[in-house]
Short mmCIF file of C-alpha atoms in Angstrom, two decimals:
data_model
loop_
_atom_site.label_atom_id
_atom_site.label_comp_id
_atom_site.label_asym_id
_atom_site.label_seq_id
_atom_site.Cartn_x
_atom_site.Cartn_y
_atom_site.Cartn_z
CA UNK A 1 -0.37 -3.93 25.14
CA UNK A 2 2.59 -3.60 27.52
CA UNK A 3 5.72 -3.23 25.39
CA UNK A 4 7.95 -3.93 28.40
CA UNK A 5 6.57 -7.46 28.79
CA UNK A 6 5.57 -8.31 25.20
CA UNK A 7 8.10 -10.34 23.19
CA UNK A 8 9.85 -8.20 20.57
CA UNK A 9 9.60 -8.90 16.85
CA UNK A 10 12.10 -7.03 14.68
CA UNK A 11 10.60 -5.71 11.45
CA UNK A 12 12.68 -5.58 8.28
CA UNK A 13 11.18 -3.70 5.35
CA UNK A 14 12.35 -4.53 1.83
CA UNK A 15 9.89 -2.37 -0.14
CA UNK A 16 12.75 -0.35 -1.65
CA UNK A 17 14.51 -3.46 -2.99
CA UNK A 18 12.31 -6.55 -3.21
CA UNK A 19 9.13 -4.45 -3.51
CA UNK A 20 10.43 -2.52 -6.51
CA UNK A 21 10.81 -5.79 -8.41
CA UNK A 22 7.03 -5.85 -8.83
CA UNK A 23 6.01 -5.68 -12.47
CA UNK A 24 4.88 -2.16 -13.37
CA UNK A 25 6.43 -0.50 -10.31
CA UNK A 26 9.20 2.05 -10.74
CA UNK A 27 10.59 4.64 -8.32
CA UNK A 28 13.05 7.51 -8.54
CA UNK A 29 15.75 8.30 -5.97
CA UNK A 30 13.47 11.01 -4.56
CA UNK A 31 10.63 8.47 -4.26
CA UNK A 32 12.89 6.05 -2.40
CA UNK A 33 14.03 8.76 0.01
CA UNK A 34 10.45 9.80 0.77
CA UNK A 35 9.41 6.21 1.41
CA UNK A 36 12.46 5.52 3.59
CA UNK A 37 11.73 8.51 5.82
CA UNK A 38 8.05 7.53 6.11
CA UNK A 39 9.02 3.96 7.12
CA UNK A 40 11.43 5.43 9.65
CA UNK A 41 8.55 7.46 11.06
CA UNK A 42 6.43 4.29 11.25
CA UNK A 43 9.10 2.76 13.51
CA UNK A 44 10.50 0.04 11.21
CA UNK A 45 13.90 -0.96 12.74
CA UNK A 46 15.55 -2.21 9.51
CA UNK A 47 14.95 -0.73 6.05
CA UNK A 48 16.60 -2.43 3.09
CA UNK A 49 17.56 0.30 0.63
CA UNK A 50 18.72 -1.67 -2.40
CA UNK A 51 21.82 -3.19 -4.00
CA UNK A 52 24.47 -0.44 -4.36
CA UNK A 53 26.70 -2.55 -6.59
CA UNK A 54 23.91 -3.35 -9.03
CA UNK A 55 22.79 0.10 -10.24
CA UNK A 56 23.80 3.78 -9.91
CA UNK A 57 20.41 4.79 -8.47
CA UNK A 58 20.98 2.75 -5.32
CA UNK A 59 24.51 4.12 -4.91
CA UNK A 60 23.15 7.68 -4.96
CA UNK A 61 20.33 6.71 -2.61
CA UNK A 62 22.76 5.59 0.11
CA UNK A 63 24.93 8.68 -0.42
CA UNK A 64 21.96 11.00 0.01
CA UNK A 65 20.87 9.20 3.17
CA UNK A 66 24.31 9.89 4.64
CA UNK A 67 23.55 13.61 4.23
CA UNK A 68 19.98 13.30 5.55
CA UNK A 69 20.03 10.25 7.83
CA UNK A 70 17.05 8.41 9.25
CA UNK A 71 16.10 9.09 12.87
CA UNK A 72 15.83 5.56 14.28
CA UNK A 73 15.94 2.94 11.54
CA UNK A 74 19.01 1.10 10.31
CA UNK A 75 19.32 1.48 6.55
CA UNK A 76 20.68 -1.75 5.07
CA UNK A 77 22.32 -2.47 1.68
CA UNK A 78 21.79 -5.86 0.02
CA UNK A 79 24.28 -8.01 -1.85
CA UNK A 80 25.21 -11.60 -2.69
CA UNK A 81 28.15 -13.63 -1.41
CA UNK A 82 31.39 -13.53 -3.36
CA UNK A 83 31.50 -15.34 -6.69
CA UNK A 84 32.98 -18.86 -6.93
CA UNK A 85 36.78 -19.10 -6.81
CA UNK A 86 37.45 -15.39 -6.27
CA UNK A 87 39.13 -13.39 -3.51
CA UNK A 88 36.50 -11.73 -1.37
CA UNK A 89 38.54 -8.55 -0.97
CA UNK A 90 38.65 -8.18 -4.77
CA UNK A 91 34.87 -8.24 -5.23
CA UNK A 92 33.74 -4.83 -6.60
CA UNK A 93 30.17 -5.39 -5.38
CA UNK A 94 31.34 -5.83 -1.80
CA UNK A 95 33.36 -2.62 -2.04
CA UNK A 96 30.16 -0.83 -3.09
CA UNK A 97 28.43 -2.31 -0.04
CA UNK A 98 31.16 -0.96 2.24
CA UNK A 99 31.03 2.44 0.52
CA UNK A 100 27.36 2.73 1.45
CA UNK A 101 28.60 3.52 4.95
CA UNK A 102 26.00 1.55 6.92
CA UNK A 103 26.40 -0.35 10.19
CA UNK A 104 24.40 -3.34 8.97
CA UNK A 105 24.55 -5.21 5.66
CA UNK A 106 22.44 -8.05 4.30
CA UNK A 107 24.13 -10.83 2.33
CA UNK A 108 22.28 -13.64 0.60
CA UNK A 109 23.67 -17.04 -0.24
CA UNK A 110 22.53 -20.35 -1.67
CA UNK A 111 20.80 -22.94 0.53
CA UNK A 112 19.55 -25.29 -2.17
CA UNK A 113 22.08 -27.73 -3.64
CA UNK A 114 20.19 -27.52 -6.96
CA UNK A 115 21.07 -23.81 -7.23
CA UNK A 116 24.68 -24.37 -6.20
CA UNK A 117 25.31 -27.06 -8.79
CA UNK A 118 23.13 -25.86 -11.68
CA UNK A 119 23.00 -22.11 -11.02
CA UNK A 120 26.45 -21.26 -9.66
CA UNK A 121 28.12 -24.19 -11.47
CA UNK A 122 30.29 -24.89 -8.46
CA UNK A 123 30.71 -27.42 -5.66
CA UNK A 124 28.80 -27.60 -2.41
CA UNK A 125 32.02 -27.02 -0.44
CA UNK A 126 32.89 -23.93 -2.48
CA UNK A 127 29.43 -22.48 -1.76
CA UNK A 128 30.07 -22.90 1.97
CA UNK A 129 33.40 -21.13 1.55
CA UNK A 130 31.69 -18.28 -0.33
CA UNK A 131 29.25 -17.79 2.55
CA UNK A 132 31.96 -17.95 5.21
CA UNK A 133 34.50 -15.73 3.44
CA UNK A 134 31.98 -13.00 2.61
CA UNK A 135 30.53 -12.70 6.10
CA UNK A 136 33.93 -12.95 7.80
CA UNK A 137 35.33 -10.23 5.52
CA UNK A 138 32.42 -7.86 6.20
CA UNK A 139 32.77 -8.47 9.93
CA UNK A 140 36.49 -7.64 9.68
CA UNK A 141 35.45 -4.32 8.10
CA UNK A 142 33.28 -3.48 11.12
CA UNK A 143 29.91 -4.41 9.62
CA UNK A 144 27.11 -6.31 11.36
CA UNK A 145 25.63 -8.96 9.09
CA UNK A 146 22.15 -10.25 8.32
CA UNK A 147 22.35 -13.46 6.30
CA UNK A 148 19.43 -14.24 3.95
CA UNK A 149 19.33 -17.97 3.23
CA UNK A 150 17.87 -17.91 -0.28
CA UNK A 151 15.53 -20.77 -1.27
CA UNK A 152 15.92 -22.07 2.27
CA UNK A 153 12.73 -24.12 2.52
CA UNK A 154 13.07 -25.73 -0.92
CA UNK A 155 16.70 -26.47 -0.14
CA UNK A 156 15.87 -27.99 3.23
CA UNK A 157 13.17 -30.22 1.77
CA UNK A 158 15.61 -31.44 -0.91
CA UNK A 159 18.75 -31.82 1.24
CA UNK A 160 18.23 -30.88 4.90
CA UNK A 161 21.77 -31.68 6.06
CA UNK A 162 23.35 -29.39 3.49
CA UNK A 163 20.84 -26.58 4.03
CA UNK A 164 21.60 -26.64 7.75
CA UNK A 165 25.31 -26.59 6.96
CA UNK A 166 24.90 -23.31 5.04
CA UNK A 167 23.32 -21.39 7.90
CA UNK A 168 25.66 -22.90 10.50
CA UNK A 169 28.53 -21.69 8.32
CA UNK A 170 26.99 -18.20 8.24
CA UNK A 171 26.59 -18.27 12.02
CA UNK A 172 30.17 -19.37 12.61
CA UNK A 173 31.43 -16.60 10.31
CA UNK A 174 29.67 -13.95 12.39
CA UNK A 175 26.16 -13.38 11.04
CA UNK A 176 23.86 -12.04 13.77
CA UNK A 177 20.62 -12.86 11.94
CA UNK A 178 19.87 -15.98 9.93
CA UNK A 179 16.83 -15.28 7.74
CA UNK A 180 15.06 -18.27 6.19
CA UNK A 181 13.65 -17.37 2.77
CA UNK A 182 10.71 -19.01 1.00
CA UNK A 183 11.95 -17.53 -2.24
CA UNK A 184 9.60 -19.45 -4.55
CA UNK A 185 6.63 -18.86 -2.25
CA UNK A 186 5.34 -22.43 -2.44
CA UNK A 187 5.78 -23.60 1.16
CA UNK A 188 2.73 -24.09 3.40
CA UNK A 189 2.38 -22.95 7.04
CA UNK A 190 2.62 -26.42 8.61
CA UNK A 191 5.91 -26.98 6.75
CA UNK A 192 7.24 -23.59 7.86
CA UNK A 193 6.39 -24.34 11.51
CA UNK A 194 8.11 -27.72 11.44
CA UNK A 195 11.24 -26.55 9.61
CA UNK A 196 11.73 -23.34 11.63
CA UNK A 197 11.41 -25.35 14.85
CA UNK A 198 14.23 -27.60 13.62
CA UNK A 199 16.42 -24.61 12.81
CA UNK A 200 15.83 -22.94 16.18
CA UNK A 201 16.78 -26.17 17.90
CA UNK A 202 19.84 -26.83 15.71
CA UNK A 203 21.24 -23.31 16.00
CA UNK A 204 20.68 -23.38 19.75
CA UNK A 205 22.61 -26.65 20.01
CA UNK A 206 25.62 -25.13 18.20
CA UNK A 207 25.96 -22.24 20.67
CA UNK A 208 29.22 -23.53 22.17
CA UNK A 209 30.88 -23.71 18.74
CA UNK A 210 30.10 -20.12 17.75
CA UNK A 211 32.81 -17.50 18.06
CA UNK A 212 30.50 -14.57 18.66
CA UNK A 213 27.99 -13.89 21.40
CA UNK A 214 25.06 -13.86 21.63
CA UNK A 215 23.86 -16.72 19.47
CA UNK A 216 22.34 -15.64 16.08
CA UNK A 217 18.60 -15.02 15.90
CA UNK A 218 16.27 -16.49 13.27
CA UNK A 219 14.29 -14.42 10.77
CA UNK A 220 11.68 -15.20 8.10
CA UNK A 221 11.28 -13.89 4.53
CA UNK A 222 8.24 -15.16 2.62
CA UNK A 223 6.78 -14.71 -0.85
CA UNK A 224 3.10 -14.89 -1.75
CA UNK A 225 3.00 -17.25 -4.73
CA UNK A 226 0.62 -19.61 -2.91
CA UNK A 227 -1.22 -16.82 -1.02
CA UNK A 228 0.57 -17.92 2.15
CA UNK A 229 3.17 -15.20 2.75
CA UNK A 230 1.51 -13.64 5.81
CA UNK A 231 0.41 -17.00 7.23
CA UNK A 232 3.90 -18.45 6.72
CA UNK A 233 5.56 -15.48 8.43
CA UNK A 234 3.23 -15.84 11.43
CA UNK A 235 3.88 -19.59 11.56
CA UNK A 236 7.63 -18.89 11.62
CA UNK A 237 7.27 -16.37 14.45
CA UNK A 238 5.24 -18.81 16.51
CA UNK A 239 7.96 -21.41 15.92
CA UNK A 240 10.68 -19.08 17.20
CA UNK A 241 11.63 -16.55 14.49
CA UNK A 242 12.38 -13.06 15.89
CA UNK A 243 12.66 -11.05 12.65
CA UNK A 244 9.98 -10.68 9.98
CA UNK A 245 10.85 -9.37 6.52
CA UNK A 246 8.19 -7.99 4.19
CA UNK A 247 7.01 -5.02 2.16
CA UNK A 248 4.38 -2.32 2.47
CA UNK A 249 1.19 -3.43 0.68
CA UNK A 250 2.85 -6.76 -0.13
CA UNK A 251 4.65 -5.36 -3.20
CA UNK A 252 7.21 -7.67 -4.75
CA UNK A 253 8.19 -9.82 -7.68
CA UNK A 254 5.59 -12.15 -9.19
CA UNK A 255 2.80 -12.39 -6.57
CA UNK A 256 4.56 -10.21 -4.02
CA UNK A 257 6.06 -10.49 -0.55
CA UNK A 258 4.59 -10.80 2.93
CA UNK A 259 2.43 -7.71 3.49
CA UNK A 260 3.67 -5.78 6.53
CA UNK A 261 0.36 -3.89 6.64
CA UNK A 262 -1.30 -7.20 7.59
CA UNK A 263 1.60 -8.74 9.49
CA UNK A 264 2.16 -5.88 11.92
CA UNK A 265 -1.41 -5.72 13.30
CA UNK A 266 -1.74 -9.52 13.27
CA UNK A 267 1.43 -9.90 15.32
CA UNK A 268 0.80 -6.95 17.62
CA UNK A 269 -2.97 -6.85 18.10
CA UNK A 270 -3.80 -10.54 17.74
CA UNK A 271 -0.74 -12.33 19.12
CA UNK A 272 0.59 -9.79 21.60
CA UNK A 273 4.06 -9.26 20.11
CA UNK A 274 5.72 -5.87 20.25
CA UNK A 275 6.53 -4.49 16.79
CA UNK A 276 6.00 -0.70 16.85
CA UNK A 277 4.46 1.74 19.31
CA UNK A 278 0.70 2.16 19.60
CA UNK A 279 1.03 5.71 18.20
CA UNK A 280 2.98 4.40 15.21
CA UNK A 281 0.42 1.65 14.62
CA UNK A 282 -2.17 4.42 14.20
CA UNK A 283 -0.11 5.57 11.17
CA UNK A 284 -0.33 2.23 9.37
CA UNK A 285 -3.23 3.05 7.03
CA UNK A 286 -1.76 6.45 6.17
CA UNK A 287 1.64 4.86 5.45
CA UNK A 288 0.07 2.21 3.22
CA UNK A 289 -1.72 4.82 1.13
CA UNK A 290 1.30 7.14 1.08
CA UNK A 291 3.51 4.41 -0.40
CA UNK A 292 0.87 3.47 -2.98
CA UNK A 293 0.65 7.11 -4.06
CA UNK A 294 4.43 7.50 -4.35
CA UNK A 295 4.82 4.35 -6.46
CA UNK A 296 1.75 5.39 -8.51
CA UNK A 297 -0.31 2.27 -7.88
CA UNK A 298 -3.96 2.44 -6.89
CA UNK A 299 -4.51 1.42 -3.26
CA UNK A 300 -6.20 -1.94 -2.76
CA UNK A 301 -9.57 -0.94 -1.33
CA UNK A 302 -10.15 -4.47 -0.06
CA UNK A 303 -6.80 -4.89 1.70
CA UNK A 304 -7.17 -6.16 5.29
CA UNK A 305 -6.76 -3.54 8.02
CA UNK A 306 -5.78 -0.60 5.75
CA UNK A 307 -8.18 -0.82 2.77
CA UNK A 308 -11.10 1.58 2.39
CA UNK A 309 -13.46 -1.40 2.51
CA UNK A 310 -11.78 -3.12 5.47
CA UNK A 311 -14.37 -1.65 7.85
CA UNK A 312 -17.15 -0.89 5.35
CA UNK A 313 -20.68 -2.09 6.08
CA UNK A 314 -23.27 -2.45 3.34
CA UNK A 315 -26.06 -4.80 4.41
CA UNK A 316 -28.79 -3.13 6.45
CA UNK A 317 -28.68 -5.78 9.20
CA UNK A 318 -24.91 -5.37 9.49
CA UNK A 319 -25.18 -1.60 9.74
CA UNK A 320 -27.83 -1.59 12.43
CA UNK A 321 -25.85 -4.17 14.44
CA UNK A 322 -22.51 -2.40 14.17
CA UNK A 323 -24.15 0.87 15.17
CA UNK A 324 -25.25 -0.80 18.42
CA UNK A 325 -22.02 -2.68 19.05
CA UNK A 326 -19.06 -2.57 16.63
CA UNK A 327 -17.85 -5.98 17.84
CA UNK A 328 -20.73 -7.60 15.98
CA UNK A 329 -19.00 -7.11 12.61
CA UNK A 330 -15.53 -5.66 13.33
CA UNK A 331 -12.65 -7.77 14.65
CA UNK A 332 -10.70 -4.70 15.83
CA UNK A 333 -11.38 -0.99 16.24
CA UNK A 334 -10.54 0.67 12.87
CA UNK A 335 -8.76 3.57 14.59
CA UNK A 336 -6.16 1.17 16.03
CA UNK A 337 -4.58 1.01 12.57
CA UNK A 338 -5.55 4.53 11.50
CA UNK A 339 -8.55 3.44 9.44
CA UNK A 340 -12.22 4.33 9.89
CA UNK A 341 -15.64 2.76 9.66
CA UNK A 342 -17.62 3.41 6.50
CA UNK A 343 -21.32 2.92 5.90
CA UNK A 344 -21.85 1.92 2.28
CA UNK A 345 -24.96 3.09 0.49
CA UNK A 346 -26.49 0.85 -2.19
CA UNK A 347 -29.76 -0.67 -3.35
CA UNK A 348 -29.36 -3.21 -0.54
CA UNK A 349 -29.40 -0.42 2.04
CA UNK A 350 -32.02 0.01 4.71
CA UNK A 351 -32.94 3.04 6.79
CA UNK A 352 -30.10 2.23 9.19
CA UNK A 353 -27.57 2.83 6.38
CA UNK A 354 -29.08 6.22 5.57
CA UNK A 355 -29.17 7.23 9.23
CA UNK A 356 -25.56 6.13 9.77
CA UNK A 357 -24.34 7.83 6.60
CA UNK A 358 -26.09 11.06 7.54
CA UNK A 359 -24.42 10.91 10.95
CA UNK A 360 -20.97 10.82 9.30
CA UNK A 361 -21.94 14.08 7.59
CA UNK A 362 -22.97 15.65 10.89
CA UNK A 363 -26.71 15.26 10.19
CA UNK A 364 -29.04 13.57 12.66
CA UNK A 365 -32.09 12.04 10.98
CA UNK A 366 -35.11 10.35 12.49
CA UNK A 367 -36.00 6.99 10.96
CA UNK A 368 -39.66 7.99 11.10
CA UNK A 369 -39.04 11.27 9.28
CA UNK A 370 -40.56 11.28 5.76
CA UNK A 371 -37.35 12.93 4.49
CA UNK A 372 -35.34 9.89 5.54
CA UNK A 373 -37.62 7.52 3.65
CA UNK A 374 -37.56 9.90 0.68
CA UNK A 375 -33.74 9.80 0.57
CA UNK A 376 -33.75 6.00 0.68
CA UNK A 377 -36.38 5.73 -2.05
CA UNK A 378 -34.65 8.31 -4.25
CA UNK A 379 -31.37 6.45 -3.91
CA UNK A 380 -32.98 3.11 -4.85
CA UNK A 381 -34.77 4.68 -7.81
CA UNK A 382 -31.50 6.08 -9.15
CA UNK A 383 -29.67 2.80 -8.62
CA UNK A 384 -32.34 1.05 -10.68
CA UNK A 385 -31.41 3.47 -13.49
CA UNK A 386 -27.73 2.50 -13.26
CA UNK A 387 -26.33 4.72 -10.52
CA UNK A 388 -24.07 3.00 -8.00
CA UNK A 389 -23.65 5.07 -4.85
CA UNK A 390 -21.66 2.31 -3.21
CA UNK A 391 -18.78 3.48 -5.43
CA UNK A 392 -19.66 7.20 -5.37
CA UNK A 393 -20.24 8.34 -1.82
CA UNK A 394 -19.65 12.00 -2.69
CA UNK A 395 -22.62 11.92 -5.08
CA UNK A 396 -24.77 10.31 -2.38
CA UNK A 397 -23.79 13.07 0.05
CA UNK A 398 -24.92 15.67 -2.51
CA UNK A 399 -28.17 13.73 -3.06
CA UNK A 400 -28.80 13.83 0.68
CA UNK A 401 -28.05 17.55 0.93
CA UNK A 402 -30.46 18.18 -1.94
CA UNK A 403 -33.28 16.19 -0.30
CA UNK A 404 -32.78 18.09 2.95
CA UNK A 405 -32.60 21.48 1.24
CA UNK A 406 -29.02 21.96 2.40
CA UNK A 407 -27.17 21.77 -0.93
CA UNK A 408 -25.20 24.92 -1.59
CA UNK A 409 -25.20 26.06 -5.20
CA UNK A 410 -21.67 27.20 -6.04
CA UNK A 411 -22.34 27.45 -9.78
CA UNK A 412 -24.82 26.40 -12.44
CA UNK A 413 -23.79 24.89 -15.77
CA UNK A 414 -26.16 26.33 -18.39
CA UNK A 415 -24.81 24.42 -21.35
CA UNK A 416 -21.73 22.99 -23.05
CA UNK A 417 -20.52 22.04 -26.49
CA UNK A 418 -17.66 19.68 -27.37
CA UNK A 419 -15.97 19.46 -30.77
CA UNK A 420 -13.45 16.75 -31.70
CA UNK A 421 -11.07 16.97 -34.67
CA UNK A 422 -9.08 14.03 -35.97
CA UNK A 423 -5.39 14.96 -36.22
CA UNK A 424 -4.15 14.00 -39.66
CA UNK A 425 -1.67 11.15 -39.63
CA UNK A 426 -2.31 10.32 -35.97
CA UNK A 427 -4.63 7.91 -34.19
CA UNK A 428 -5.81 10.60 -31.79
CA UNK A 429 -8.12 13.60 -31.62
CA UNK A 430 -7.91 17.11 -30.29
CA UNK A 431 -11.02 18.20 -28.41
CA UNK A 432 -12.37 21.69 -27.82
CA UNK A 433 -15.03 22.26 -25.14
CA UNK A 434 -17.09 25.43 -24.74
CA UNK A 435 -19.07 25.84 -21.54
CA UNK A 436 -21.48 28.43 -20.17
CA UNK A 437 -21.65 28.79 -16.39
CA UNK A 438 -23.54 31.10 -14.03
CA UNK A 439 -21.60 32.08 -10.89
CA UNK A 440 -22.89 34.62 -8.35
CA UNK A 441 -25.35 36.03 -10.89
CA UNK A 442 -22.71 36.36 -13.63
CA UNK A 443 -22.71 34.38 -16.89
CA UNK A 444 -19.29 33.09 -17.88
CA UNK A 445 -18.42 31.62 -21.27
CA UNK A 446 -15.12 29.75 -21.55
CA UNK A 447 -13.41 27.34 -23.91
CA UNK A 448 -10.49 24.94 -23.45
CA UNK A 449 -8.71 22.18 -25.32
CA UNK A 450 -7.89 18.69 -24.13
CA UNK A 451 -6.58 15.38 -25.42
CA UNK A 452 -10.13 14.05 -25.21
CA UNK A 453 -13.66 15.42 -24.78
CA UNK A 454 -13.82 14.80 -21.01
CA UNK A 455 -10.42 16.40 -20.42
CA UNK A 456 -11.47 19.42 -22.51
CA UNK A 457 -14.77 19.72 -20.64
CA UNK A 458 -13.01 19.52 -17.28
CA UNK A 459 -10.46 22.15 -18.35
CA UNK A 460 -13.14 24.55 -19.62
CA UNK A 461 -15.17 24.26 -16.42
CA UNK A 462 -12.13 24.89 -14.24
CA UNK A 463 -11.17 27.87 -16.38
CA UNK A 464 -14.63 29.36 -15.90
CA UNK A 465 -14.60 28.89 -12.13
CA UNK A 466 -11.00 29.54 -11.10
CA UNK A 467 -11.37 33.30 -10.58
CA UNK A 468 -14.33 32.73 -8.25
CA UNK A 469 -12.96 29.65 -6.50
CA UNK A 470 -9.13 29.66 -6.66
CA UNK A 471 -8.96 26.51 -4.49
CA UNK A 472 -10.08 24.54 -7.56
CA UNK A 473 -6.45 24.68 -8.66
CA UNK A 474 -5.72 22.17 -5.86
CA UNK A 475 -8.28 19.66 -7.17
CA UNK A 476 -7.18 17.00 -9.59
CA UNK A 477 -9.01 14.29 -11.46
CA UNK A 478 -7.21 11.14 -10.28
CA UNK A 479 -9.24 8.43 -12.00
CA UNK A 480 -11.95 8.10 -14.64
CA UNK A 481 -13.90 4.92 -15.33
CA UNK A 482 -16.65 4.21 -17.83
CA UNK A 483 -18.93 1.19 -17.91
CA UNK A 484 -21.55 0.21 -20.47
CA UNK A 485 -24.62 -0.92 -18.53
CA UNK A 486 -26.73 -2.56 -21.22
CA UNK A 487 -24.34 -3.52 -23.99
CA UNK A 488 -27.01 -5.43 -25.90
CA UNK A 489 -28.37 -2.06 -27.06
CA UNK A 490 -25.19 -1.26 -28.96
CA UNK A 491 -24.38 2.43 -29.35
CA UNK A 492 -27.69 3.32 -27.66
CA UNK A 493 -26.56 1.67 -24.43
CA UNK A 494 -26.63 3.54 -21.15
CA UNK A 495 -23.23 4.57 -19.75
CA UNK A 496 -22.05 4.98 -16.17
CA UNK A 497 -19.11 7.32 -15.56
CA UNK A 498 -17.17 7.37 -12.30
CA UNK A 499 -14.77 10.23 -11.62
CA UNK A 500 -12.36 10.16 -8.70
CA UNK A 501 -11.01 13.53 -7.57
CA UNK A 502 -8.57 14.60 -4.86
CA UNK A 503 -7.07 17.63 -3.16
CA UNK A 504 -3.85 16.13 -1.79
CA UNK A 505 -5.44 15.15 1.53
CA UNK A 506 -8.71 13.48 0.58
CA UNK A 507 -10.18 11.63 -2.37
CA UNK A 508 -13.81 11.43 -3.39
CA UNK A 509 -15.81 9.78 -6.17
CA UNK A 510 -18.81 11.07 -8.10
CA UNK A 511 -21.05 9.42 -10.66
CA UNK A 512 -23.05 10.21 -13.78
CA UNK A 513 -25.40 8.00 -15.81
CA UNK A 514 -26.80 8.71 -19.27
CA UNK A 515 -27.26 7.22 -22.72
CA UNK A 516 -24.86 10.00 -23.75
CA UNK A 517 -21.28 9.29 -22.64
CA UNK A 518 -20.39 12.99 -22.51
CA UNK A 519 -23.44 13.84 -20.43
CA UNK A 520 -22.66 11.05 -17.95
CA UNK A 521 -19.07 12.28 -17.70
CA UNK A 522 -20.21 15.89 -17.37
CA UNK A 523 -22.46 14.98 -14.43
CA UNK A 524 -19.60 13.25 -12.62
CA UNK A 525 -17.05 15.98 -13.33
CA UNK A 526 -19.40 18.77 -12.19
CA UNK A 527 -20.30 16.98 -8.96
CA UNK A 528 -16.63 16.25 -8.34
CA UNK A 529 -15.78 19.95 -8.38
CA UNK A 530 -18.87 20.81 -6.38
CA UNK A 531 -18.09 18.29 -3.66
CA UNK A 532 -14.48 19.47 -3.49
CA UNK A 533 -15.70 23.03 -2.89
CA UNK A 534 -18.10 21.75 -0.25
CA UNK A 535 -15.24 20.04 1.61
CA UNK A 536 -13.12 23.17 1.37
CA UNK A 537 -15.73 25.49 2.83
CA UNK A 538 -16.73 23.01 5.53
CA UNK A 539 -13.07 22.77 6.62
CA UNK A 540 -12.73 26.56 6.51
CA UNK A 541 -15.85 26.96 8.64
CA UNK A 542 -14.64 24.45 11.26
CA UNK A 543 -11.29 26.26 11.49
CA UNK A 544 -13.04 29.56 12.17
CA UNK A 545 -15.14 27.93 14.88
#
């Protein structure tokens, strides 16, 4: 893509304000600063930092950014217009906006007559005055203004003449961007296209009446309540909008906002618009996962472009085809957005899956080799017992190493014992695990406590191994899932345990299956540590080479 000839789309990220309104999402000032700097690195031109007049956290956030400013992005505070029948210069919230010390500010106002009359309890004329006075005042204080027309599409459908009046008022007062908001998220793409086209035409026809130059540009802000946020944003761009507002991973109130992780590649790779540089686009997957880690929400594995499964291939026919020509089952090259192709191993796999998976581990297998067929048969036998290697690729890698005689034995667990005591007066138990491990010809016996039997077992194993493998201190158990496979057998049912581990750079999942819950968990925990050590020593070896 030639950025000098491609039309520019200005990205506006509101993860730190609108995104944090998602239920169950909470961030500290430090979290917000880390995310802001990562978005700056991604090349986002406008980053909305919050509402300084609404809470002390946002005030401190803007102060700290003054001491450690962003490199290229404009940090933007967010606020409403003045209240009805007040002097704009007396509004404390606007003084907080000015104190944030930014060049740009975003102000939202009412577009829907229903909200003006029933929400603000004021007249339609007074609402126009509120919009005009607020923007004019901020312009007089040297600020550049982005005007968010709240509930724009609902307002236009109810009373188009008045809705148009509100944004023309904002334009006349000096707003440089007029952002049309689908606040309730119920508008459909064909409606967005038609309405944005009207706005572009109407604003263009008022050029001679505007006091500032150039004429304001149109932006779009969509919510996902009808699963249309990304589609609606694209429809608006194709109708003439030049700014797209959204959040990383689509975080936001209710069903979320337009997902920038889908919008950016759709606009840039599919439609030829210029959003960020090619190098920055390669950081998209990493940025998506970074933000999900900071806000402590599990990444969506099935998210388009950036999810772990976005370029995963499971069916044998798909795998063999994509190995010959990726275009057969991939609409873009995964590396364009910083993702990678994954070959998924499951009971539906054929030899092509095993061959492709081995190749990702640096192992070249021959499809006619008996070992290859043995690996495939062993995997299918285990899956019939309840294993699911599709969700535990680390365990499949260890299975493959075992079949090929390449599995390195870092330690051997010779036995364990777990004791649980009910704490009097509490609905919880303390657990004590004792474990016996052989490492380098030495027998080690260790014990550790935990708030549950699996936690105690994990702690005891780490305690036994830490002196031999200090890098284990970097490993952490990030997720633990248990599923009953044949519940009709009651307490005799077979259990599948999945353990996700990580070392700060990578994550991997291991599996255990047994009629004994502790044994299934033990298998997964042990393989999780073993695979982490394998990754460590492989990386160490490659560095030496």
